[in-house]
mmCIF file of C-alpha atoms in Angstrom:
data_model
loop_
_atom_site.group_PDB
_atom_site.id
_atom_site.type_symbol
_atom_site.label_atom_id
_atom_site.label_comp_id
_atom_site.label_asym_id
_atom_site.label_seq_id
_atom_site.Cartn_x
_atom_site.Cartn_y
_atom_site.Cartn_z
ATOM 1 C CA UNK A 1 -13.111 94.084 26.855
ATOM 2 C CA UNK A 2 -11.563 92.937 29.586
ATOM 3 C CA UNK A 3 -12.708 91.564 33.307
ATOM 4 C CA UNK A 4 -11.411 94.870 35.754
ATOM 5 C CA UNK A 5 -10.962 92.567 38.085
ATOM 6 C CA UNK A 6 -8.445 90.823 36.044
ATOM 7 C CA UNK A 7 -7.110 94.312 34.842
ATOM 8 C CA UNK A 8 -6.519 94.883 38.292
ATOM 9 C CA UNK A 9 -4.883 92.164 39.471
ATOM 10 C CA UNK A 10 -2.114 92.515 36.635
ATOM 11 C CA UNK A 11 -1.565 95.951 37.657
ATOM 12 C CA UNK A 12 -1.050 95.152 41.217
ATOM 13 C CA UNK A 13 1.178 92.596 40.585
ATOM 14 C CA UNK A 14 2.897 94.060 36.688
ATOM 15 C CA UNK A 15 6.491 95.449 38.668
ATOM 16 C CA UNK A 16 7.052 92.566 41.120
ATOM 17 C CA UNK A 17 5.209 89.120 40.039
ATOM 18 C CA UNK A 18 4.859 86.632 43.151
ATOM 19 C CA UNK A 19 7.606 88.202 45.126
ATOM 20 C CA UNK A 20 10.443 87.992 42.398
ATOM 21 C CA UNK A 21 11.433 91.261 41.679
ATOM 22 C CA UNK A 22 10.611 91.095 38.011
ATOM 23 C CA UNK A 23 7.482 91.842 35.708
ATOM 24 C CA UNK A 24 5.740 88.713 34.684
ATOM 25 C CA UNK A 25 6.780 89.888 30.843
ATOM 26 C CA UNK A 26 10.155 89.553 32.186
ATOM 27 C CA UNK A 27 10.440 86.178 33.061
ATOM 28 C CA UNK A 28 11.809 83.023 31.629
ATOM 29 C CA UNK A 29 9.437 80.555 30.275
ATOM 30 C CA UNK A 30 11.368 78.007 31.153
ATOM 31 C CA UNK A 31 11.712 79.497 35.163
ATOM 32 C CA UNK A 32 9.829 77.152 37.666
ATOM 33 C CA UNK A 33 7.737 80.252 38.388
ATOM 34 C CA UNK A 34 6.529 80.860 34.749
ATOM 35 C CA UNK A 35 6.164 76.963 34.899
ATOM 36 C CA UNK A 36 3.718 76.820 37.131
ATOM 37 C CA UNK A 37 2.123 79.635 36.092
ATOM 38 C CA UNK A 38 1.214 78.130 32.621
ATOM 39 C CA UNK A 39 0.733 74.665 33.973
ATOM 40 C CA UNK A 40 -2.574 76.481 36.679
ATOM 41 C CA UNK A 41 -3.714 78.026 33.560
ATOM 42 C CA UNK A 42 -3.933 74.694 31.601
ATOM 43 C CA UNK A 43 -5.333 73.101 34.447
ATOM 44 C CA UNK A 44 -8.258 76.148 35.369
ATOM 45 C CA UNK A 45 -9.136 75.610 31.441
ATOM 46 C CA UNK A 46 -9.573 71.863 31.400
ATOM 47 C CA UNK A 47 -11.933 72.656 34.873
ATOM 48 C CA UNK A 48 -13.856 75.160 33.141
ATOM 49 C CA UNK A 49 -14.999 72.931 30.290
ATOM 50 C CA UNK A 50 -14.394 69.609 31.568
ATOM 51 C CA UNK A 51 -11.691 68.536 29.264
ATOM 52 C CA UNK A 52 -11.180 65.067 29.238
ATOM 53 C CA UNK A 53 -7.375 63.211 29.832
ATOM 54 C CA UNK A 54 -7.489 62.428 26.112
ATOM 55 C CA UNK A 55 -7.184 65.832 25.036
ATOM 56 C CA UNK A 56 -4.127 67.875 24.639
ATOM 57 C CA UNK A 57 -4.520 71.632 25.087
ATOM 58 C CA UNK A 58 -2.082 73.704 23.500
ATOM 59 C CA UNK A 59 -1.387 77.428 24.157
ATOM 60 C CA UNK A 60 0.211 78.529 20.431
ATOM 61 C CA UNK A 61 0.877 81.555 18.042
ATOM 62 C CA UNK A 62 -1.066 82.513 14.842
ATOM 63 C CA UNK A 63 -4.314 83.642 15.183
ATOM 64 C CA UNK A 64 -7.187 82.043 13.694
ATOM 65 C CA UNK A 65 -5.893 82.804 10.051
ATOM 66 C CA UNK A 66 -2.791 80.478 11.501
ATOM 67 C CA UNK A 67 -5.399 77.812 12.381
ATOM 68 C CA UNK A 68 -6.657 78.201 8.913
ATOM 69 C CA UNK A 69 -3.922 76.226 7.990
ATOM 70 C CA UNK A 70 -3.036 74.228 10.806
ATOM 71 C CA UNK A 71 -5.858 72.057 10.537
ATOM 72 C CA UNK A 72 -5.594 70.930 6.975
ATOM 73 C CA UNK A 73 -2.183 70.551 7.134
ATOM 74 C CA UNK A 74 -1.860 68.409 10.329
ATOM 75 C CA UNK A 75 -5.838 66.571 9.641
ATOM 76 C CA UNK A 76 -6.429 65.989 5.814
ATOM 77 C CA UNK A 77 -4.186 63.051 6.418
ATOM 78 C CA UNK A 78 -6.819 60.560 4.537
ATOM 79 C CA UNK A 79 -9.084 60.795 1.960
ATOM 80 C CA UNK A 80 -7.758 64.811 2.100
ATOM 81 C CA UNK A 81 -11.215 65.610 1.717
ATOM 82 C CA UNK A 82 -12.851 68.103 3.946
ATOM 83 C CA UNK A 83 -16.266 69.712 4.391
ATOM 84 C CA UNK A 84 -16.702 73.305 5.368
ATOM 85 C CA UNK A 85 -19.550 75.096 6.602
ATOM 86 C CA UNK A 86 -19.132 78.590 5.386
ATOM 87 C CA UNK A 87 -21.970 80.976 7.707
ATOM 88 C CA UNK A 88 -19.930 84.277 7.369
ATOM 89 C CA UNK A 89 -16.533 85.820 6.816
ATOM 90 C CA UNK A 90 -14.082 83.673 8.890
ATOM 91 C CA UNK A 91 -15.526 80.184 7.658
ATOM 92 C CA UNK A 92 -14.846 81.598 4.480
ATOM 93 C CA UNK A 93 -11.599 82.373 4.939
ATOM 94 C CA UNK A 94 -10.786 79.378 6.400
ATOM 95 C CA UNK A 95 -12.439 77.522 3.386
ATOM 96 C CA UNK A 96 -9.984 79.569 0.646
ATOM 97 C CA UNK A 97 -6.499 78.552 2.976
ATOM 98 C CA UNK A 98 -7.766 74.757 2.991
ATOM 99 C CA UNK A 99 -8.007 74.986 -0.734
ATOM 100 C CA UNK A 100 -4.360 74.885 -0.987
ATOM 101 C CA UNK A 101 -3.946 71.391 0.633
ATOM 102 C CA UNK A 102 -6.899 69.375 -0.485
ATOM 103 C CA UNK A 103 -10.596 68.647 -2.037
ATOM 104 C CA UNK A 104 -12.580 71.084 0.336
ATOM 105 C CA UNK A 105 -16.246 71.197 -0.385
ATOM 106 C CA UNK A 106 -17.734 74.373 0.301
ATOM 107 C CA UNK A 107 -21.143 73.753 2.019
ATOM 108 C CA UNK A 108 -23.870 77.550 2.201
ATOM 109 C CA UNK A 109 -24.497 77.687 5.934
ATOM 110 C CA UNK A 110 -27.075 80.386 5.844
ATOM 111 C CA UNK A 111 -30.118 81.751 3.127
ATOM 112 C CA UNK A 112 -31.812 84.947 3.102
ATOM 113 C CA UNK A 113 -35.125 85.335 3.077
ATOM 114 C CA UNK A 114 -37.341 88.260 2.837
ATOM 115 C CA UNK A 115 -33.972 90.142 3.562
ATOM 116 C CA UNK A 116 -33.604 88.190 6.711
ATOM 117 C CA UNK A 117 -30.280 85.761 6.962
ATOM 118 C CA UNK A 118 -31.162 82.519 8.880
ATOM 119 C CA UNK A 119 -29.172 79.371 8.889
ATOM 120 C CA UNK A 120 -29.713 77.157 5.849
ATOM 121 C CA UNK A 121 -30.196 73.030 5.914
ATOM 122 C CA UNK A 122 -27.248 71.060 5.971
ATOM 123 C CA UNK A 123 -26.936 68.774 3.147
ATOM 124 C CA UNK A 124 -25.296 65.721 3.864
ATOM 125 C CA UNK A 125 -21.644 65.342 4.616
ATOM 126 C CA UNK A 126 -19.027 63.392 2.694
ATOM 127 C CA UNK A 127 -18.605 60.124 4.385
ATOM 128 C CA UNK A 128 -14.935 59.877 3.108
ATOM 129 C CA UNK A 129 -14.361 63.311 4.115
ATOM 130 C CA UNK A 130 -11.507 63.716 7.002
ATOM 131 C CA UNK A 131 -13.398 66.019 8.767
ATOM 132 C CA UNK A 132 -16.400 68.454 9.003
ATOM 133 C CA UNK A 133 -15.385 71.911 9.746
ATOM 134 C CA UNK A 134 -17.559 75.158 10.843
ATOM 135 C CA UNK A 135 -17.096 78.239 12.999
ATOM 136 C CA UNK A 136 -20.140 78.150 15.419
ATOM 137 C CA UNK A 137 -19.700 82.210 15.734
ATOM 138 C CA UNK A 138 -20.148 84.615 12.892
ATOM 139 C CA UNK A 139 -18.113 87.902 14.734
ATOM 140 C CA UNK A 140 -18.679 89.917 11.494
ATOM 141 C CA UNK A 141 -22.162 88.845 10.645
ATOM 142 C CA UNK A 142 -23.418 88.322 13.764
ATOM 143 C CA UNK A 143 -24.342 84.706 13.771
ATOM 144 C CA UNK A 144 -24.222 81.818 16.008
ATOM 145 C CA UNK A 145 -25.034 78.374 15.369
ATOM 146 C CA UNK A 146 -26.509 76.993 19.173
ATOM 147 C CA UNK A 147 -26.635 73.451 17.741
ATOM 148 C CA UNK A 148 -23.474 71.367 16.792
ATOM 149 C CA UNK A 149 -23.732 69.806 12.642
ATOM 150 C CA UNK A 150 -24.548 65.695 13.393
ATOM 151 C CA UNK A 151 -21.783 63.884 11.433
ATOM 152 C CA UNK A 152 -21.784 60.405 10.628
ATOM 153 C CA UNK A 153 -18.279 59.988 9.931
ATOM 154 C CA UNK A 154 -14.912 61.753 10.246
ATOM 155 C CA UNK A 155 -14.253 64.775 12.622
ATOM 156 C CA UNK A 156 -15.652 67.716 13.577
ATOM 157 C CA UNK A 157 -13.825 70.459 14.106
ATOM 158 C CA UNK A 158 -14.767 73.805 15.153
ATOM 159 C CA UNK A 159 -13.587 77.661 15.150
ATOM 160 C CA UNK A 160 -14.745 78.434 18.173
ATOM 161 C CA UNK A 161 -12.922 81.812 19.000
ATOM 162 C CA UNK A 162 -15.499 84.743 19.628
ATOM 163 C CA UNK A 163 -17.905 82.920 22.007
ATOM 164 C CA UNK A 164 -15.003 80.339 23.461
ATOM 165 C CA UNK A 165 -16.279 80.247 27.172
ATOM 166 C CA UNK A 166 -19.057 81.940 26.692
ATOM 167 C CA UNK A 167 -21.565 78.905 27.589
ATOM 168 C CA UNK A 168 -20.837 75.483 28.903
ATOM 169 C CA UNK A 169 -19.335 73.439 25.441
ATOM 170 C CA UNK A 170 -19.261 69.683 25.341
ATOM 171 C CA UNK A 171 -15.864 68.983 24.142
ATOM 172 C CA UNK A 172 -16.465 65.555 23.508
ATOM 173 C CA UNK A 173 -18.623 66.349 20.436
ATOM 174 C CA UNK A 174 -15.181 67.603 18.357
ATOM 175 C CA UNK A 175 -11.918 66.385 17.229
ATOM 176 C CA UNK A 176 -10.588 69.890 17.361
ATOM 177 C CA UNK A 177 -11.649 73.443 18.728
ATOM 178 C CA UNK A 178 -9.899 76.200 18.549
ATOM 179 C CA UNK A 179 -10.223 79.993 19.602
ATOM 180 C CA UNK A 180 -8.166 83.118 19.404
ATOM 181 C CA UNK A 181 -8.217 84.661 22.868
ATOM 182 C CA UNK A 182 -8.642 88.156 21.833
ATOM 183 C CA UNK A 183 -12.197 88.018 22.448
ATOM 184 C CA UNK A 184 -13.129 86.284 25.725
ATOM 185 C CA UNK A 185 -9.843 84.838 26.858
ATOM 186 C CA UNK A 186 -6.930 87.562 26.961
ATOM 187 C CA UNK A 187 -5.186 89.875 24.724
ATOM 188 C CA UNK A 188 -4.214 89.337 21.273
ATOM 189 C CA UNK A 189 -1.325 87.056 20.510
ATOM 190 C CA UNK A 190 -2.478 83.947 21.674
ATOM 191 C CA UNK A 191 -4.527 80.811 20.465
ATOM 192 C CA UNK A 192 -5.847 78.326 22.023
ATOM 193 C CA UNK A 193 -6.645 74.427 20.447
ATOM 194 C CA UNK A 194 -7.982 71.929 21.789
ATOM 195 C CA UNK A 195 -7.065 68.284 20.257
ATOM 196 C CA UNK A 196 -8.009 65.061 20.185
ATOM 197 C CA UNK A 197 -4.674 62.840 20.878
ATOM 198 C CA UNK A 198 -5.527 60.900 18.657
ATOM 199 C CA UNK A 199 -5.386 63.213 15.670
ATOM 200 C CA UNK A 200 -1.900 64.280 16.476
ATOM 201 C CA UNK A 201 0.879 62.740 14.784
ATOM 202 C CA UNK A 202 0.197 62.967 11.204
ATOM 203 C CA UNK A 203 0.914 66.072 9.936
ATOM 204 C CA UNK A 204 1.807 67.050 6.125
ATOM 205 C CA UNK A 205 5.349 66.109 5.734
ATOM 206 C CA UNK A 206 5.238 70.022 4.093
ATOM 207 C CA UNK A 207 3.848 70.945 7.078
ATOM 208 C CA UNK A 208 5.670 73.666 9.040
ATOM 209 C CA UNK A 209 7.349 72.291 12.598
ATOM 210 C CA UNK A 210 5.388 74.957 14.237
ATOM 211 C CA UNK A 211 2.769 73.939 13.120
ATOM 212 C CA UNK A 212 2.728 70.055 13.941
ATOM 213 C CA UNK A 213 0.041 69.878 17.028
ATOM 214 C CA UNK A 214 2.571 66.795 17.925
ATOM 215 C CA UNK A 215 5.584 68.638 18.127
ATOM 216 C CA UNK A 216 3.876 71.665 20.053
ATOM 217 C CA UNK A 217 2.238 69.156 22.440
ATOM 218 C CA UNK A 218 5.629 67.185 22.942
ATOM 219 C CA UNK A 219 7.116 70.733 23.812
ATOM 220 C CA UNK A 220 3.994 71.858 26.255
ATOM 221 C CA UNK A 221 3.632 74.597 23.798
ATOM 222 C CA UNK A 222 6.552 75.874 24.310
ATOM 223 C CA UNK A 223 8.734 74.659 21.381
ATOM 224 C CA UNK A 224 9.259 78.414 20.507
ATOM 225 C CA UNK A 225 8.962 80.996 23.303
ATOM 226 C CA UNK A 226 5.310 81.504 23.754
ATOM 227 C CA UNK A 227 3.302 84.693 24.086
ATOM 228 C CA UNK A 228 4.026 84.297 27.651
ATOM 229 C CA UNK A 229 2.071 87.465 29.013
ATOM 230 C CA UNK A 230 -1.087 86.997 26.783
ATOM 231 C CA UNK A 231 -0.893 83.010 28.735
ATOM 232 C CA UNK A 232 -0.711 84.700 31.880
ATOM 233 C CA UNK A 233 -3.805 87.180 31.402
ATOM 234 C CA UNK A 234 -5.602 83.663 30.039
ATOM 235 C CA UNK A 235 -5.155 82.383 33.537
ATOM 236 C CA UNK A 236 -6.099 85.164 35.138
ATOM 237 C CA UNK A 237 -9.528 85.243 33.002
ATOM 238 C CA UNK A 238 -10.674 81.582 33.726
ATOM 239 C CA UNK A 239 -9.734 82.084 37.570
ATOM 240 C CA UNK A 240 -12.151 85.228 37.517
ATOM 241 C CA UNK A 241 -14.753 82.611 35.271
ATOM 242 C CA UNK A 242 -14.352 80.342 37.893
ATOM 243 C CA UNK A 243 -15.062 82.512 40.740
ATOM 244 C CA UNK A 244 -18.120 83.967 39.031
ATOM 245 C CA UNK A 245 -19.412 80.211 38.907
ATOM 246 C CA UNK A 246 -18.494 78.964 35.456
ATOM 247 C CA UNK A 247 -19.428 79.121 32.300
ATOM 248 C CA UNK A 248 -23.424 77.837 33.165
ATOM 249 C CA UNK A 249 -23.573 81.283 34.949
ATOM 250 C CA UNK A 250 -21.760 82.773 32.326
ATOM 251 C CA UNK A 251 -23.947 82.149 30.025
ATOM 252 C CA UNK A 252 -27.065 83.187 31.636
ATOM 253 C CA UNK A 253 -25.327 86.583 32.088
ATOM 254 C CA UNK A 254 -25.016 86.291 27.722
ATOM 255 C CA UNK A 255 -28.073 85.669 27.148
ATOM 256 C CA UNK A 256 -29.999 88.425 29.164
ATOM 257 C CA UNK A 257 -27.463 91.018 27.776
ATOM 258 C CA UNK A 258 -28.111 89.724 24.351
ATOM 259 C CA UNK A 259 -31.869 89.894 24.645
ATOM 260 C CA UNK A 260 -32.181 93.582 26.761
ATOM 261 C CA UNK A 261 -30.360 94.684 23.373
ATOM 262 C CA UNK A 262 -31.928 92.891 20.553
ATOM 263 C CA UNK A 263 -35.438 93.382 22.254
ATOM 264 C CA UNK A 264 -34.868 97.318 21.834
ATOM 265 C CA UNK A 265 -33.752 96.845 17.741
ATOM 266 C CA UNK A 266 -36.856 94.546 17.281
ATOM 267 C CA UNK A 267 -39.190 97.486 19.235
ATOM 268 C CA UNK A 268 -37.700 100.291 17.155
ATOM 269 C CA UNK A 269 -37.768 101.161 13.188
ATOM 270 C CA UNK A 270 -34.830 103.767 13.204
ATOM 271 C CA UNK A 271 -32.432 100.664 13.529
ATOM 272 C CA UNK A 272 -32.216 97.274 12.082
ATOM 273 C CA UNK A 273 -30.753 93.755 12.787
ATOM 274 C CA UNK A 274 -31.502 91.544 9.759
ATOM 275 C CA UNK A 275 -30.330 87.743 11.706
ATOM 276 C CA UNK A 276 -33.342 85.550 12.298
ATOM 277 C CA UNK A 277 -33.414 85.297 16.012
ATOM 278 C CA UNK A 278 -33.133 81.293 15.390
ATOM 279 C CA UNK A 279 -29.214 82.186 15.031
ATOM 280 C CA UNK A 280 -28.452 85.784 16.474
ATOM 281 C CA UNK A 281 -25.065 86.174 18.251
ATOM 282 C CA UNK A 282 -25.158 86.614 22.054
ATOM 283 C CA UNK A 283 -21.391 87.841 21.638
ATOM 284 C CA UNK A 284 -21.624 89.841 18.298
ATOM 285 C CA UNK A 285 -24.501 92.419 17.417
ATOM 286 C CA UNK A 286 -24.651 93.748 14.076
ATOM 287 C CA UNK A 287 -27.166 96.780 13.365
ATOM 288 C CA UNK A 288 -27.790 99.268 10.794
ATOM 289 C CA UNK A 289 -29.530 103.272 11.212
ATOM 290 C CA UNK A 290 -32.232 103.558 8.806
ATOM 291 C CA UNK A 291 -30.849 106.998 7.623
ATOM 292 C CA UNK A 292 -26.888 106.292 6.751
ATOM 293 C CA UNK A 293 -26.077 108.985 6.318
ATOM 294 C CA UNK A 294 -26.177 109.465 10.098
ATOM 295 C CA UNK A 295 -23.804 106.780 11.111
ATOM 296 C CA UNK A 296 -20.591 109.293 11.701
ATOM 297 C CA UNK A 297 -22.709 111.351 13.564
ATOM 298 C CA UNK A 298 -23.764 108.122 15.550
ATOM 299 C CA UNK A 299 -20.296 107.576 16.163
ATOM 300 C CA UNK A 300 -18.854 110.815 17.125
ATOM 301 C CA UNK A 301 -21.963 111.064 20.029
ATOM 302 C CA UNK A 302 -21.681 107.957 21.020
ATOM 303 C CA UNK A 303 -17.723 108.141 21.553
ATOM 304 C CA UNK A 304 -18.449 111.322 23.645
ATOM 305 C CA UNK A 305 -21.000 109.104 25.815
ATOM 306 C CA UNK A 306 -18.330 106.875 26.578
ATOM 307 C CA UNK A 307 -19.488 104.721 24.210
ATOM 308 C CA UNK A 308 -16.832 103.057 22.140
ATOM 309 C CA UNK A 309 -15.522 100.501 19.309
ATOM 310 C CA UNK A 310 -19.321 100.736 17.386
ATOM 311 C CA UNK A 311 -18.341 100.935 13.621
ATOM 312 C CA UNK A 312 -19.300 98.191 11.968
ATOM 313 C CA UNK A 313 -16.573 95.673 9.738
ATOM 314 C CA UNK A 314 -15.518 97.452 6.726
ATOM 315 C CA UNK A 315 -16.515 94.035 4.827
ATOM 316 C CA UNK A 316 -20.396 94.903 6.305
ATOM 317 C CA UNK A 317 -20.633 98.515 7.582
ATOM 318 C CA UNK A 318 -23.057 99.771 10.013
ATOM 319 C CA UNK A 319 -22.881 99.407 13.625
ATOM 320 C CA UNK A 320 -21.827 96.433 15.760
ATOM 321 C CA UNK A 321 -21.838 95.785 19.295
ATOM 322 C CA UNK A 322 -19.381 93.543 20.853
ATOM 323 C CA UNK A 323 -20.943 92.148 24.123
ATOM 324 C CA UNK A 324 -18.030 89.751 25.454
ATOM 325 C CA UNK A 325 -18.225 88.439 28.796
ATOM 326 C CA UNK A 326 -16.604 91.029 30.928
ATOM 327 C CA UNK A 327 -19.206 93.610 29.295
ATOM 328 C CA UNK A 328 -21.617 93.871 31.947
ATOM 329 C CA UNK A 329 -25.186 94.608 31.525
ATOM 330 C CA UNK A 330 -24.575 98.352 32.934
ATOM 331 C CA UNK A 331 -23.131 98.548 29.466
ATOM 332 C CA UNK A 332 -26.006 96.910 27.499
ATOM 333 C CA UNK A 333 -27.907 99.345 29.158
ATOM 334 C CA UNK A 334 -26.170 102.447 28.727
ATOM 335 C CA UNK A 335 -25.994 101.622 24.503
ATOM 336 C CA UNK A 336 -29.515 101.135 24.558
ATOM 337 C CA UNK A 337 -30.126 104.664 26.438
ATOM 338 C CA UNK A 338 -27.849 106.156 23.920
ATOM 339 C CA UNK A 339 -29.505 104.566 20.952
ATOM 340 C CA UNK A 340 -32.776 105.733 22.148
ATOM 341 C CA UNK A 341 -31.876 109.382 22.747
ATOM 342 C CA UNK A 342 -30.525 109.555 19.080
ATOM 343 C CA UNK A 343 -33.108 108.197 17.398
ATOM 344 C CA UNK A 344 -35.508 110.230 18.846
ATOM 345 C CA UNK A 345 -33.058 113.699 18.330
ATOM 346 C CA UNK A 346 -32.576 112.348 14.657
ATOM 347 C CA UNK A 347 -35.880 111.025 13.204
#
């Protein structure tokens, strides 16, 4: 979902951008207008999260699965050993791509008990290893790790894509973050990292140009033509964070939508969240009906509520609620209505 504010203001301005007589989407990267354009947006982000001077922040192509592969092939420039924390679907993924270019140790980031998943204890880390790598959000599982791993030694890098700027984040902590802005930032098509400069430079020789942080930072992430209306909407989003009050307010707004909705699955038995509360996403809310057998019907009525994008990942089923930042609590509320009505039509 995003902001209607932001919506808004890229409607108004979609035919003619800043008095040109063109469509943002129309423009040159390379125009002084388009340049200045990208060059706020960098600048709004580093404000937003306090990004230090010794950080490059690159605006790039590939998704998170392209990430997957940019970090081992431009960090396991050592030992080429690596430690991932696999908590759900996307660490997992990430784990099998770094496979490919060195000795990554697969570390279980969660344990069920009594049918509840909570976060399991981290073992120690590989002192040799190049870096430490997690995702601290879960979107298919529906967990989020609130406190960053302690390493002694190497880097830590983290996946940070479905709650990126959903809370304040200490940069400082990590060599590396990245996020795919489909979730809080913009529209699909762009990824955002966040780099250490001193990590830069020492990519695979096999590694792909594009995907040398070096060469994309040397170009102002524009060595290839860049998704140059998803960078736009970016900018528009952390103006509209900014003028809320940043990402401290932000996150206050997360957790009270996160709580009005998992304080009505803990108070009910027709629906079930099985995430220890120690680790429950604020951003991603996974849930299950007691009966399956209703879920299509829980669709269908919910879609002609107005209530939309429920179904669960095909890799988990069930229901899950996606409460990004621009879903305000009028929303929360309105699912929670709706939930209530059906169960009580359907028990």
């Amino acid at each position: 979902m995003m902001p209607l504010e932001v919506l808004k203001h890229a409607q108004d301005e979609f035919l003619d951008f800043n008095g040109q007589g063109a469509s943002v989407i129309e423009m040159s990267h390379r125009s002084k207008e388009y340049q200045a354009v990208a060059q706020q947006a960098e600048q709004d982000l580093r404000d937003l999260l306090n990004i230090p001077s010794n950080y490059k922040v690159l605006f790039l192509q590939g998704g998170g699965r392209g990430q997957f592969a940019a970090v081992p092939l431009n960090l396991l420039n050592g030992s080429k050993k690596a430690d991932y924390i696999v908590t759900g679907a996307w660490s997992k993924y990430a784990t099998k791509e770094a496979k490919k270019f060195g000795d990554i140790r697969t570390i279980e980031g969660t344990e069920t008990v009594d049918g509840v998943v909570k976060l399991a204890p981290l073992p120690e880390f590989r002192e040799d290893a190049d870096y430490v790598y997690y995702c601290s959000n879960e979107t298919i599982h529906g967990i989020e790790r609130f406190e960053t791993p302690k390493i002694k030694s190497g880097i830590l890098i983290n996946d940070a894509s479905s709650e990126f700027l959903s809370k304040p984040m200490d940069v400082t902590q990590f060599g590396l973050v990245f996020a795919g802005a489909q979730k809080n930032v913009a529209p699909a098509g762009l990824t955002i990292v966040i780099v250490r400069d001193d990590l830069i430079g020492k990519a695979a020789e096999y590694c792909p140009t594009i995907m040398d942080y070096k060469i994309n930072a040397d170009k102002e992430s524009m060595y290839n033509t860049p998704p140059t209306f998803c960078w736009y909407m970016a900018g528009l989003v952390f103006k509209w964070l900014k003028q809320k009050g940043g990402l401290a307010v932000m996150e206050q707004e997360n957790i009270a939508k996160a709580a009005y909705l998992y304080d009505y699955l803990d108070s009910t038995d027709f629906y079930s969240n099985n995430i220890d509360p120690s680790c429950r996403s604020r951003m991603n809310v996974p849930f299950f009906l007691k009966n399956e057998e209703l879920n299509d019907k829980f669709l269908a009525e919910a879609k002609a509520c107005g209530l939309t994008t429920l179904k669960g990942h095909r890799d988990l089923g069930g229901m899950r609620a996606s409460i990004y930042n621009a879903m305000p609590m009028e929303g929360v509320k309105a699912l929670v209505a709706f939930m209530d009505k059906f169960a009580a039509a359907n028990k």
